[in-house]
Amino acid sequence: QVKLVESGGGSVQAGGSLRLSCAASGYISRNYYIGWFRQVQGKEREGVAAIQIDSGSTSYSDSVKGRFTIARDTAKNTWSLAMNSLEPEDTASYYCAMGLYYPRGMQWWGEGTRVTVSS
């Protein structure tokens, strides 16, 4: 059984930085993607970043490109999302997910962590 646990959310002022972590346990195929998604209440969930576990190739949404970085951590089966130059529009619940295809083939989800950016 795969389990994903996010950590690192919090409150920050605009222009600040936060680093989210996603710790995965269970069977993790090198064919999977790790994705970070965010959701604002009342809006659709948005994929913001992804990394292919085997190749390390990454992709970003236009809204975060150049500000967010997804990477594999030194800790085993942990991936991070470094968020810089945060804007109030980045305020959302952030979710880590894993699956064969990004963004629509994510099969496992974490419970999310809240990020609040104040102006």
Tab-separated table of C-alpha atoms in Angstrom:
chain	number	residue	atom	x	y	z
A	1	GLN	CA	0.000	0.000	0.000
A	2	VAL	CA	1.447	3.347	-1.045
A	3	LYS	CA	1.282	6.207	1.404
A	4	LEU	CA	2.238	9.818	0.778
A	5	VAL	CA	2.719	12.333	3.563
A	6	GLU	CA	3.246	16.027	2.945
A	7	SER	CA	4.931	18.436	5.328
A	8	GLY	CA	6.304	21.951	5.340
A	9	GLY	CA	3.262	24.081	4.767
A	10	GLY	CA	2.682	27.290	6.670
A	11	SER	CA	2.191	31.010	6.438
A	12	VAL	CA	4.588	33.434	4.793
A	13	GLN	CA	4.559	36.972	3.472
A	14	ALA	CA	4.614	37.697	-0.225
A	15	GLY	CA	8.094	37.351	-1.618
A	16	GLY	CA	9.007	34.703	0.915
A	17	SER	CA	9.843	31.041	0.515
A	18	LEU	CA	8.590	27.696	1.737
A	19	ARG	CA	9.745	24.154	1.136
A	20	LEU	CA	7.262	21.304	1.008
A	21	SER	CA	8.263	17.675	1.396
A	22	CYS	CA	6.543	14.495	0.272
A	23	ALA	CA	7.556	11.254	1.955
A	24	ALA	CA	6.474	8.142	0.106
A	25	SER	CA	6.272	4.619	1.468
A	26	GLY	CA	5.220	1.303	-0.016
A	27	TYR	CA	5.887	0.096	-3.541
A	28	ILE	CA	7.338	2.901	-5.658
A	29	SER	CA	7.954	2.123	-9.297
A	30	ARG	CA	10.682	3.992	-11.146
A	31	ASN	CA	8.082	4.456	-13.886
A	32	TYR	CA	5.981	6.696	-11.672
A	33	TYR	CA	5.749	10.448	-11.544
A	34	ILE	CA	5.650	12.475	-8.360
A	35	GLY	CA	3.396	15.459	-8.772
A	36	TRP	CA	2.522	18.474	-6.696
A	37	PHE	CA	-0.967	19.845	-7.034
A	38	ARG	CA	-2.767	22.696	-5.358
A	39	GLN	CA	-6.382	23.530	-4.798
A	40	VAL	CA	-8.212	26.617	-3.740
A	41	GLN	CA	-11.633	26.020	-2.290
A	42	GLY	CA	-14.235	26.211	-5.006
A	43	LYS	CA	-11.731	25.809	-7.820
A	44	GLU	CA	-10.344	22.854	-9.709
A	45	ARG	CA	-7.179	21.206	-8.531
A	46	GLU	CA	-4.143	22.432	-10.474
A	47	GLY	CA	-0.986	20.498	-11.204
A	48	VAL	CA	1.982	22.759	-10.533
A	49	ALA	CA	5.059	20.526	-10.795
A	50	ALA	CA	6.081	16.966	-11.499
A	51	ILE	CA	9.187	14.827	-11.641
A	52	GLN	CA	9.672	11.463	-13.324
A	53	ILE	CA	11.268	9.185	-10.767
A	54	ASP	CA	13.597	7.350	-13.138
A	55	SER	CA	14.819	10.116	-15.417
A	56	GLY	CA	14.440	13.045	-13.062
A	57	SER	CA	12.837	15.098	-15.809
A	58	THR	CA	10.614	17.866	-14.492
A	59	SER	CA	7.695	19.933	-15.656
A	60	TYR	CA	6.013	23.028	-14.271
A	61	SER	CA	2.855	24.957	-14.801
A	62	ASP	CA	3.269	28.408	-16.273
A	63	SER	CA	2.023	29.928	-13.033
A	64	VAL	CA	5.000	28.643	-11.031
A	65	LYS	CA	7.754	28.218	-13.617
A	66	GLY	CA	10.922	29.931	-12.495
A	67	ARG	CA	9.728	30.190	-8.884
A	68	PHE	CA	9.102	26.588	-7.815
A	69	THR	CA	11.534	23.679	-8.026
A	70	ILE	CA	10.677	20.013	-7.611
A	71	ALA	CA	13.501	17.668	-6.702
A	72	ARG	CA	14.348	14.384	-5.079
A	73	ASP	CA	15.713	14.776	-1.592
A	74	THR	CA	18.680	12.973	-0.142
A	75	ALA	CA	16.311	11.214	2.236
A	76	LYS	CA	15.060	8.002	0.712
A	77	ASN	CA	11.781	8.241	-1.183
A	78	THR	CA	11.282	11.897	-0.356
A	79	TRP	CA	10.647	14.662	-2.837
A	80	SER	CA	10.508	18.374	-2.202
A	81	LEU	CA	8.885	21.422	-3.716
A	82	ALA	CA	10.914	24.561	-3.096
A	83	MET	CA	8.694	27.597	-3.493
A	84	ASN	CA	10.312	31.001	-3.867
A	85	SER	CA	8.967	34.479	-4.593
A	86	LEU	CA	5.622	33.404	-3.222
A	87	GLU	CA	2.570	35.418	-4.147
A	88	PRO	CA	-0.842	35.664	-2.474
A	89	GLU	CA	-2.189	33.761	-5.487
A	90	ASP	CA	-0.127	30.759	-4.385
A	91	THR	CA	-2.314	30.387	-1.305
A	92	ALA	CA	-3.875	26.926	-1.484
A	93	SER	CA	-3.814	23.422	-0.109
A	94	TYR	CA	-0.925	21.555	-1.685
A	95	TYR	CA	-1.056	17.836	-2.382
A	96	CYS	CA	1.588	15.332	-3.290
A	97	ALA	CA	0.586	12.567	-5.671
A	98	MET	CA	2.151	9.631	-7.465
A	99	GLY	CA	1.193	7.683	-10.551
A	100	LEU	CA	2.079	6.488	-14.003
A	101	TYR	CA	0.958	9.591	-15.851
A	102	TYR	CA	1.012	13.252	-14.964
A	103	PRO	CA	-1.270	14.978	-14.378
A	104	ARG	CA	-4.300	12.756	-15.042
A	105	GLY	CA	-2.887	9.388	-14.078
A	106	MET	CA	-2.023	10.013	-10.455
A	107	GLN	CA	-3.106	7.029	-8.411
A	108	TRP	CA	-2.141	7.889	-4.843
A	109	TRP	CA	-2.588	11.139	-2.977
A	110	GLY	CA	-1.443	12.639	0.273
A	111	GLU	CA	-3.774	14.470	2.583
A	112	GLY	CA	-2.343	17.873	1.772
A	113	THR	CA	-0.631	20.734	3.511
A	114	ARG	CA	-1.813	24.314	3.692
A	115	VAL	CA	0.161	27.238	2.290
A	116	THR	CA	-0.930	30.792	3.041
A	117	VAL	CA	0.802	33.798	1.483
A	118	SER	CA	-0.141	37.199	2.817
A	119	SER	CA	0.350	40.472	1.005
